[in-house]
Short mmCIF file of C-alpha atoms and ligand atoms in Angstrom, two decimals:
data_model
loop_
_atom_site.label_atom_id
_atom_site.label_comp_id
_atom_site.label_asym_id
_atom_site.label_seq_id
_atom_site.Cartn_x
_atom_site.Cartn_y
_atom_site.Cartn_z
CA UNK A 1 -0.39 -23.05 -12.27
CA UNK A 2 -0.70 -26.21 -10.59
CA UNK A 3 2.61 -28.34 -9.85
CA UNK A 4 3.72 -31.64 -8.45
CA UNK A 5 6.30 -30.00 -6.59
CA UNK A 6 6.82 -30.89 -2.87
CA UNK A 7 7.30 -28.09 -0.83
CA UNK A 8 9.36 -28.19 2.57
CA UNK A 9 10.89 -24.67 2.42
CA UNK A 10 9.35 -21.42 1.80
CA UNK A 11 10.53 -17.94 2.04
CA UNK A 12 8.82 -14.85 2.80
CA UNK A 13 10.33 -11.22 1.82
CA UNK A 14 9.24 -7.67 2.73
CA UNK A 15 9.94 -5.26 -0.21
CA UNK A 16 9.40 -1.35 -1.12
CA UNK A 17 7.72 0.74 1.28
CA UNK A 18 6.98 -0.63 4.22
CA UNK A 19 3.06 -0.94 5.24
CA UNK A 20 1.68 -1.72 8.90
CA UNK A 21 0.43 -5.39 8.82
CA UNK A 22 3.51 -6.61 6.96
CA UNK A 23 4.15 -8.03 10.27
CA UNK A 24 0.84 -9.74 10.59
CA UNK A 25 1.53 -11.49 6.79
CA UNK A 26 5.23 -12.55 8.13
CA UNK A 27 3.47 -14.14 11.34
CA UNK A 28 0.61 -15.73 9.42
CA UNK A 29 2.70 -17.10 6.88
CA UNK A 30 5.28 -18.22 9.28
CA UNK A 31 2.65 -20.01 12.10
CA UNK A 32 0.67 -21.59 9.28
CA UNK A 33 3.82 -23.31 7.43
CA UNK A 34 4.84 -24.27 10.83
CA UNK A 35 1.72 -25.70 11.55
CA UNK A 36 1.56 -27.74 7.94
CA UNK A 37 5.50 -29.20 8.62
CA UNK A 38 7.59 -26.56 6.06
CA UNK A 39 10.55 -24.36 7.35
CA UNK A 40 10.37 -20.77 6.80
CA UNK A 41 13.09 -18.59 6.45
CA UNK A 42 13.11 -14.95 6.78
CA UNK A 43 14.68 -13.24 4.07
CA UNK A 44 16.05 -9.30 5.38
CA UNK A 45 15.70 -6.60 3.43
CA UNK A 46 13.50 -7.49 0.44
CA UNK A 47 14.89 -8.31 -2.83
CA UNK A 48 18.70 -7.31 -1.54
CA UNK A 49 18.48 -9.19 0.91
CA UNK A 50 17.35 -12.43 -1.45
CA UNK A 51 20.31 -12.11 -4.09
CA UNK A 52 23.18 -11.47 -0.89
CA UNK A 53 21.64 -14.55 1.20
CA UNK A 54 20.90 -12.42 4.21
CA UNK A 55 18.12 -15.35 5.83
CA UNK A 56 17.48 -16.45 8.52
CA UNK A 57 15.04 -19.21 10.04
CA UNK A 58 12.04 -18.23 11.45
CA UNK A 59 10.15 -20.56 14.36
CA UNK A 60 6.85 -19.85 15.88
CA UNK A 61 8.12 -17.88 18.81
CA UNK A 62 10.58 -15.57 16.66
CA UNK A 63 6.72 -13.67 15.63
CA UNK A 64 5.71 -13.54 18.65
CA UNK A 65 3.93 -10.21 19.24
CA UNK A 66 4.60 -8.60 15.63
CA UNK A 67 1.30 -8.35 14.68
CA UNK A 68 0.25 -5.39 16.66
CA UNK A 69 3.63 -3.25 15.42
CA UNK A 70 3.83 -1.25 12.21
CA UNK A 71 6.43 -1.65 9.89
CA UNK A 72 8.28 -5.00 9.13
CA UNK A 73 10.64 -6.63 11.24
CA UNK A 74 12.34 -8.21 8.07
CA UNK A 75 12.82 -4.80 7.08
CA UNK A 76 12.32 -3.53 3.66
CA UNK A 77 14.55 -2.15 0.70
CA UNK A 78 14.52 -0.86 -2.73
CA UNK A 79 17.36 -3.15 -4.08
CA UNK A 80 18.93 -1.31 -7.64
CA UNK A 81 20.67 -4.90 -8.23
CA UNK A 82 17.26 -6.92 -8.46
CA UNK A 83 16.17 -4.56 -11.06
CA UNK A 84 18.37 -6.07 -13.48
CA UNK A 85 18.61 -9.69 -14.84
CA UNK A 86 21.78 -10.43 -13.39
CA UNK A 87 19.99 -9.40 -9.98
CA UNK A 88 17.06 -11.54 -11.07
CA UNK A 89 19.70 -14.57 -11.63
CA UNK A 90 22.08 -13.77 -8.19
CA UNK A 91 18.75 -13.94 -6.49
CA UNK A 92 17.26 -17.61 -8.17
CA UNK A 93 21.05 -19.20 -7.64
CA UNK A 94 20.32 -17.89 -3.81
CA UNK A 95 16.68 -19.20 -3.10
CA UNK A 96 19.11 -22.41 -4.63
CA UNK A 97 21.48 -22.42 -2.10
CA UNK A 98 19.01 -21.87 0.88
CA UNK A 99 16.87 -24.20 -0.53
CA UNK A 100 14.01 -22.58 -0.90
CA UNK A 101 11.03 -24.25 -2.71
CA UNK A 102 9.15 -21.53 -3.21
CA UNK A 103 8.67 -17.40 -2.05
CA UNK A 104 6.11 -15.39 -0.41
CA UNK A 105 6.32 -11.75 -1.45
CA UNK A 106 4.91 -9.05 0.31
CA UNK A 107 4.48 -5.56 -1.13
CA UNK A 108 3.02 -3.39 -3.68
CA UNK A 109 3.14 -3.28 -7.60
CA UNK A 110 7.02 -3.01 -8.04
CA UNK A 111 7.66 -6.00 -5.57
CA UNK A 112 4.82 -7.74 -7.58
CA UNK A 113 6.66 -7.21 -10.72
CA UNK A 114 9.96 -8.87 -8.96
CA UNK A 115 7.94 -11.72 -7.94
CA UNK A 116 7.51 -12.01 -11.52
CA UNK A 117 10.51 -12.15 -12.21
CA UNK A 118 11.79 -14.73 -10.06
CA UNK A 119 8.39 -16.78 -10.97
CA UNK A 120 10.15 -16.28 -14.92
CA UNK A 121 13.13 -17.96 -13.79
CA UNK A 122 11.39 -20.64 -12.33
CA UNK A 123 10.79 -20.08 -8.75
CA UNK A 124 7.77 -20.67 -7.42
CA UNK A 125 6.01 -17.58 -6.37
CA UNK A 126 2.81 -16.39 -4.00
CA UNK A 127 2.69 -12.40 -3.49
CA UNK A 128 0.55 -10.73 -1.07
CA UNK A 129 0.14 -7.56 -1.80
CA UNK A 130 0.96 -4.43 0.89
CA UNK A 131 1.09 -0.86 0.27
CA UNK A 132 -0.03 2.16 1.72
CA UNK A 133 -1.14 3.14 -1.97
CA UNK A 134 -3.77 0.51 -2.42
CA UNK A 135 -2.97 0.65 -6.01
CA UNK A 136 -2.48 -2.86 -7.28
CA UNK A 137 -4.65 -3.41 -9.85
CA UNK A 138 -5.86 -6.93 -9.40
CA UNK A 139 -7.05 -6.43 -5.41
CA UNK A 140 -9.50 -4.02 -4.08
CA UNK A 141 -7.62 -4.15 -0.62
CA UNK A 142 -3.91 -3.70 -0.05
CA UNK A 143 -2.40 -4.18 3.23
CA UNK A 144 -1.45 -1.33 5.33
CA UNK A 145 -4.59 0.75 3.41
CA UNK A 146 -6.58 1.42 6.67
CA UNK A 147 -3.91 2.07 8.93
CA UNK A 148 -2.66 4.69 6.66
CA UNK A 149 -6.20 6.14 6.08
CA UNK A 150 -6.91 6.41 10.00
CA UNK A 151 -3.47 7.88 10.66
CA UNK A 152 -4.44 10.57 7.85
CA UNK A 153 -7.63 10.82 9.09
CA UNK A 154 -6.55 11.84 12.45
CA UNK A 155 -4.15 14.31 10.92
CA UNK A 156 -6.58 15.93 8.89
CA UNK A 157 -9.13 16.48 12.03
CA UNK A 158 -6.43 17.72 13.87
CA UNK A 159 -5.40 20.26 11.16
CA UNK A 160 -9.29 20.85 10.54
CA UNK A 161 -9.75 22.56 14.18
CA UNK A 162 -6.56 24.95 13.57
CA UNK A 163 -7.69 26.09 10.27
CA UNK A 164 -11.54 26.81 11.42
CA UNK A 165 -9.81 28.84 14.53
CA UNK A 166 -7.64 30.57 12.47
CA UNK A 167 -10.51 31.06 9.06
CA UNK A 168 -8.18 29.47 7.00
CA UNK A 169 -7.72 26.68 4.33
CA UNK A 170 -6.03 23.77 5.16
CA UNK A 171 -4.28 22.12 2.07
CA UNK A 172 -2.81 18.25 2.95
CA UNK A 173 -0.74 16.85 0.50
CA UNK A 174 -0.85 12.75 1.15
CA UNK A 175 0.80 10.28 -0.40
CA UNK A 176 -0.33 7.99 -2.38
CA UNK A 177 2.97 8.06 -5.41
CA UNK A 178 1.06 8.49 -8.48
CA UNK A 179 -2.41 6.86 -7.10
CA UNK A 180 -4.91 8.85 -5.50
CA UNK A 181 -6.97 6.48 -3.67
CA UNK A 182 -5.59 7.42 -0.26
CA UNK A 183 -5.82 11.11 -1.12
CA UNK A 184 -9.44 10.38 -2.64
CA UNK A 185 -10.69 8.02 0.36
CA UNK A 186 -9.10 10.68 2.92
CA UNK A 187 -11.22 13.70 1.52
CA UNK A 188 -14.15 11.76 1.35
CA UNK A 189 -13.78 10.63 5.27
CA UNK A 190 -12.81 13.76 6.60
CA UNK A 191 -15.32 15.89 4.05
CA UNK A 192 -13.14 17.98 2.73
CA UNK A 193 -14.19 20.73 0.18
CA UNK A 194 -11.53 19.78 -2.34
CA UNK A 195 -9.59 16.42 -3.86
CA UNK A 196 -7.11 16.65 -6.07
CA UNK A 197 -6.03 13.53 -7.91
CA UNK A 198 -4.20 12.27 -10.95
CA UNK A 199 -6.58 9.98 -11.90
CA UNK A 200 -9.45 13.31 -11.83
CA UNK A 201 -7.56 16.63 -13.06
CA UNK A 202 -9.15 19.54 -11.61
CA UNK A 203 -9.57 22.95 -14.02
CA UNK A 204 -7.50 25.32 -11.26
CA UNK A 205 -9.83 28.19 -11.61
CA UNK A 206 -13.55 27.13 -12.27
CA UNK A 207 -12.74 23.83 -9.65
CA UNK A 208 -10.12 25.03 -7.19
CA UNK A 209 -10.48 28.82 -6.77
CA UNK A 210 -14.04 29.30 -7.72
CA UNK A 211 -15.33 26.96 -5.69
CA UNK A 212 -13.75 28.30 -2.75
CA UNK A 213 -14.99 31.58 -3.79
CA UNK A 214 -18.73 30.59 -3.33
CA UNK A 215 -18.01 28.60 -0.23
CA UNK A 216 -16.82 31.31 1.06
CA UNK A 217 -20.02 33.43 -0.18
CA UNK A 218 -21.90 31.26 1.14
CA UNK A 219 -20.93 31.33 4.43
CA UNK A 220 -18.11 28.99 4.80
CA UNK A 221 -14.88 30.01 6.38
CA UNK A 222 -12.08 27.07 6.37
CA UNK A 223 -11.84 24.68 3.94
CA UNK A 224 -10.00 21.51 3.69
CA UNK A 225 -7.79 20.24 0.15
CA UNK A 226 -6.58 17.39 -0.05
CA UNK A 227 -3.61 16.34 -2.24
CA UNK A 228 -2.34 13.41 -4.15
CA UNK A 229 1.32 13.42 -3.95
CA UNK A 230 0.91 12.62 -7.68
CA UNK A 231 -1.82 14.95 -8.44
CA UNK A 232 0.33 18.44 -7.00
CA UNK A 233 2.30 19.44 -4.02
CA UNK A 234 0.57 20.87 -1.73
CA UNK A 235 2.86 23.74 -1.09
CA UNK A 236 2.12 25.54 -4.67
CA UNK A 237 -1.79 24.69 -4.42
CA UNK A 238 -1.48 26.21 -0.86
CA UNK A 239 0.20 29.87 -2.57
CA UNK A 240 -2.06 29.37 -5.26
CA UNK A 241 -5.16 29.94 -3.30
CA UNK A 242 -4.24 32.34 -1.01
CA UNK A 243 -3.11 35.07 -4.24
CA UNK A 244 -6.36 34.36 -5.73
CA UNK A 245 -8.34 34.08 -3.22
CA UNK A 246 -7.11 36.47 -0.51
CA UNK A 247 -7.35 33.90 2.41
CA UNK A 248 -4.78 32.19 4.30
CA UNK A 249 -4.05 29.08 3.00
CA UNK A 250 -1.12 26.45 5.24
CA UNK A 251 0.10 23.37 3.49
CA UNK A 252 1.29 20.23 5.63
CA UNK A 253 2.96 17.36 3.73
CA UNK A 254 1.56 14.37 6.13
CA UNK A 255 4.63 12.07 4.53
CA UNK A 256 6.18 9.40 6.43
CA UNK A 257 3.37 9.85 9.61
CA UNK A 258 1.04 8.04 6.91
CA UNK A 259 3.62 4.38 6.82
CA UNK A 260 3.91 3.77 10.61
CA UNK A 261 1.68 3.06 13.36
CA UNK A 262 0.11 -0.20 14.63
CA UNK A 263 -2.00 -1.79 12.37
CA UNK A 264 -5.65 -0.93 12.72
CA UNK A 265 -8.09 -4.18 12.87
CA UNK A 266 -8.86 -4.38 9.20
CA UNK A 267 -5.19 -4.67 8.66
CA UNK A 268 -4.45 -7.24 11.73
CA UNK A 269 -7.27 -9.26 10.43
CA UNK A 270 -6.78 -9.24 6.75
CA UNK A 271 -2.55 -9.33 6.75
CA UNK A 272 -3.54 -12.60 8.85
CA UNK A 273 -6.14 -14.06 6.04
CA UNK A 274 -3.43 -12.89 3.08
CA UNK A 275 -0.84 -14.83 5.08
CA UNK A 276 -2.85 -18.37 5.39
CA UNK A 277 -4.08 -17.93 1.98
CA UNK A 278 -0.40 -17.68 0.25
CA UNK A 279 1.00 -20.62 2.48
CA UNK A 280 -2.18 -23.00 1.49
CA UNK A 281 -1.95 -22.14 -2.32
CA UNK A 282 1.55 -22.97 -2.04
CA UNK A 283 0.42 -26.44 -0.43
CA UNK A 284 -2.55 -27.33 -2.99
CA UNK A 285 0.25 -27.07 -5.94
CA UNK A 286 -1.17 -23.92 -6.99
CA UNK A 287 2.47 -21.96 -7.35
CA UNK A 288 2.61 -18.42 -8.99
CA UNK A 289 -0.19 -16.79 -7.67
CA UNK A 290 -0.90 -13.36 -6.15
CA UNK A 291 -3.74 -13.41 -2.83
CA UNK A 292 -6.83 -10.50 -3.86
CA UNK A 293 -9.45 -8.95 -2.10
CA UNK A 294 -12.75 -9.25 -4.29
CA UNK A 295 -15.89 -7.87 -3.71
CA UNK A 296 -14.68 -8.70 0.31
CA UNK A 297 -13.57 -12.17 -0.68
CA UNK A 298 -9.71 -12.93 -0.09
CA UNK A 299 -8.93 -15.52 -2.80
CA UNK A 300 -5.79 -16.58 -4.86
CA UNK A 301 -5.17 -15.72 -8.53
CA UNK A 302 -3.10 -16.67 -11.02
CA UNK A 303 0.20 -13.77 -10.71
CA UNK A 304 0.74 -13.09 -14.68
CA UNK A 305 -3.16 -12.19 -14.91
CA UNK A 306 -2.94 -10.14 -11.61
CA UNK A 307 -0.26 -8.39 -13.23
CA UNK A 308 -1.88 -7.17 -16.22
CA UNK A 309 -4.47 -5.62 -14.13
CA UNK A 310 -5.62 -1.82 -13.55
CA UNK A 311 -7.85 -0.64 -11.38
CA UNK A 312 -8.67 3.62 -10.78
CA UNK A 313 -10.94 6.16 -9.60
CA UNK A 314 -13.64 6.61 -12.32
CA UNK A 315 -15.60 10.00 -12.67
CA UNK A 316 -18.46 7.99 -10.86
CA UNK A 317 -16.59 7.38 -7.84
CA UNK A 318 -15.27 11.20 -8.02
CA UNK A 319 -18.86 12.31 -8.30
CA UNK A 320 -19.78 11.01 -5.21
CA UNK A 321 -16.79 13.22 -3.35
CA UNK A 322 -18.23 15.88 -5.29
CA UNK A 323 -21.86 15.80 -4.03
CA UNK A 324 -20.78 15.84 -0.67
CA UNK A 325 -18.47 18.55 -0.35
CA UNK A 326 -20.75 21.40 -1.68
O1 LIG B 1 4.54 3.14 -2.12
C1 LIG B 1 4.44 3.61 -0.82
C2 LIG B 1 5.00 5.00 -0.73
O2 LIG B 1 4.89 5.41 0.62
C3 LIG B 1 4.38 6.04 -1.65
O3 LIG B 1 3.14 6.51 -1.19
C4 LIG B 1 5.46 7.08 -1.71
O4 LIG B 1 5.39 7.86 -2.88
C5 LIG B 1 6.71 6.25 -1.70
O5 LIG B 1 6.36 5.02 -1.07
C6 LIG B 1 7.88 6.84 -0.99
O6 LIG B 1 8.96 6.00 -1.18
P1 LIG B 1 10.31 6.03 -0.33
O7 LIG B 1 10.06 5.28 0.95
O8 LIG B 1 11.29 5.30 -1.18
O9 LIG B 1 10.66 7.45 -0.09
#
């Protein structure tokens, strides 16, 4: 949507989980509205923080050496009030009485539905989109993705020279909610014999235990599962193996490891171009719109479209896993 209307103050807001590079979209955003003449102000704690006023200004030097943390310095909440309308309108009579022209959002696909929301109600909107889960349909890349898939990766190696010590399978439940491209991309870097997803149901015995089996006849003697939060928890597929397969199976839940961390290059670098990108559409009048990865170009789309969106793992892309783990 393009609009006439002048912008001098923007917002930015860190919502739902918290992904490393949220920091790097905070600094970007703030550094390139400085640089254009607009005042940014820092809203704390997401959406709860919006609707209760709890902003502050934000100047050059207040982002100062973010980039390289994890996490978000705004902070980050799952506010119960913004769910409802009356949240919706508390939070549009605030951006109001900060004067705030317009909002940068910065999170997955429920903070992309609140920017929605507010865009509904008639203020102006850019989200950037950040989660761990990279599942937002209209973006191949989410930040906080590759930080999160190194940090798992590293887990997963570590757990990989216990389990061949020990001849045993390793079974690493990831998260992911109820997305399995962190699960999926995770097996695939770390080779491991089995992926369970939601998006790709496994049949337990012919895919889980019986391939195991002939692994195991065929000379192999640890194995690595991955897990989808969404797909299973790893605990049960753990037991599950071991009774029918008469080796030792160990489940690790990787959990909350996966969210922190310093931000890996792809996310510096990316969080940076998400962040320029929202604060420029905002300047060329082009107001509720969501910043996407395509085929590696970052580029600004129209929100309501980006929101309709799906993306998932096809049987294709699960094929691939498939070929190399035998
Ligand atoms: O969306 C990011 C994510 O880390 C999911 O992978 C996970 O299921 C969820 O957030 C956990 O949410 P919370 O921080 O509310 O426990």
């Amino acid at each position: 949507m393009e609009s006439d209307r002048t912008i001098r103050t923007i917002g930015i807001l860190t919502s739902g989980g918290d992904a490393p590079g949220m920091n790097g979209v905070i600094r970007a955003v703030t550094r390139t509205a400085i640089n254009y003449g607009l005042r940014v102000m820092g809203i704390r704690r997401g959406y709860h923080g919006l609707w209760r006023g709890d902003m502050e200004e934000l100047d050059a030097r207040s982002v100062s050496d973010t980039s390289r943390v994890g996490g978000t310095f705004l902070m980050t909440a799952r506010s119960k009030t913004f769910a409802t309308p009356e949240g919706v309108e508390k939070a549009v009579k605030m951006a109001r009485v900060f004067g705030l022209d317009a909002i940068i959002t910065v999170g997955g696909d429920g903070t992309m539905r609140g920017a929605g929301d507010l865009a509904r109600q008639g203020v102006p909107v850019v989200h950037v989109p950040a989660t761990i889960d990279n599942d937002v349909g209209c973006t191949d890349y989410t930040v906080g993705f590759d930080t999160a898939l190194n940090t798992a990766i590293d887990c997963v190696d570590k757990l990989r020279d216990t389990a061949s010590s020990h001849e045993r399978c390793s079974v690493i439940e990831v998260m992911g909610r109820e997305a399995g491209y962190l699960a999926f991309h995770v097996g695939i870097a770390t080779g491991a014999e089995i992926i369970l997803i939601p998006e790709q149901p496994l049949d337990k015995d012919k895919d889980i235990i019986g391939k195991i089996l002939s692994a195991r006849n065929r000379g192999k003697r640890h194995y690595i599962v991955v897990v989808a939060e969404g797909a299973a928890k790893g605990e049960e597929v753990a037991k599950q193996i071991e009774e029918d397969t008469g080796t030792e199976a160990r489940a690790t839940v990787l959990g909350y490891l996966q969210r922190g961390g310093h931000p890996t290059y792809l996310d510096r670098y990316r969080s940076s171009m998400f962040g320029i990108l929202a604060v420029k559409s905002l300047l060329d009048g082009r107001m509720n719109r969501v910043t996407v990865m395509k085929k590696g170009e970052i580029i600004d789309i129209d929100l309501f479209e980006g929101l309709k969106e799906i993306k998932t793992i096809t049987q294709e892309d699960f094929k691939q896993a498939r070929i190399l783990s035998i």
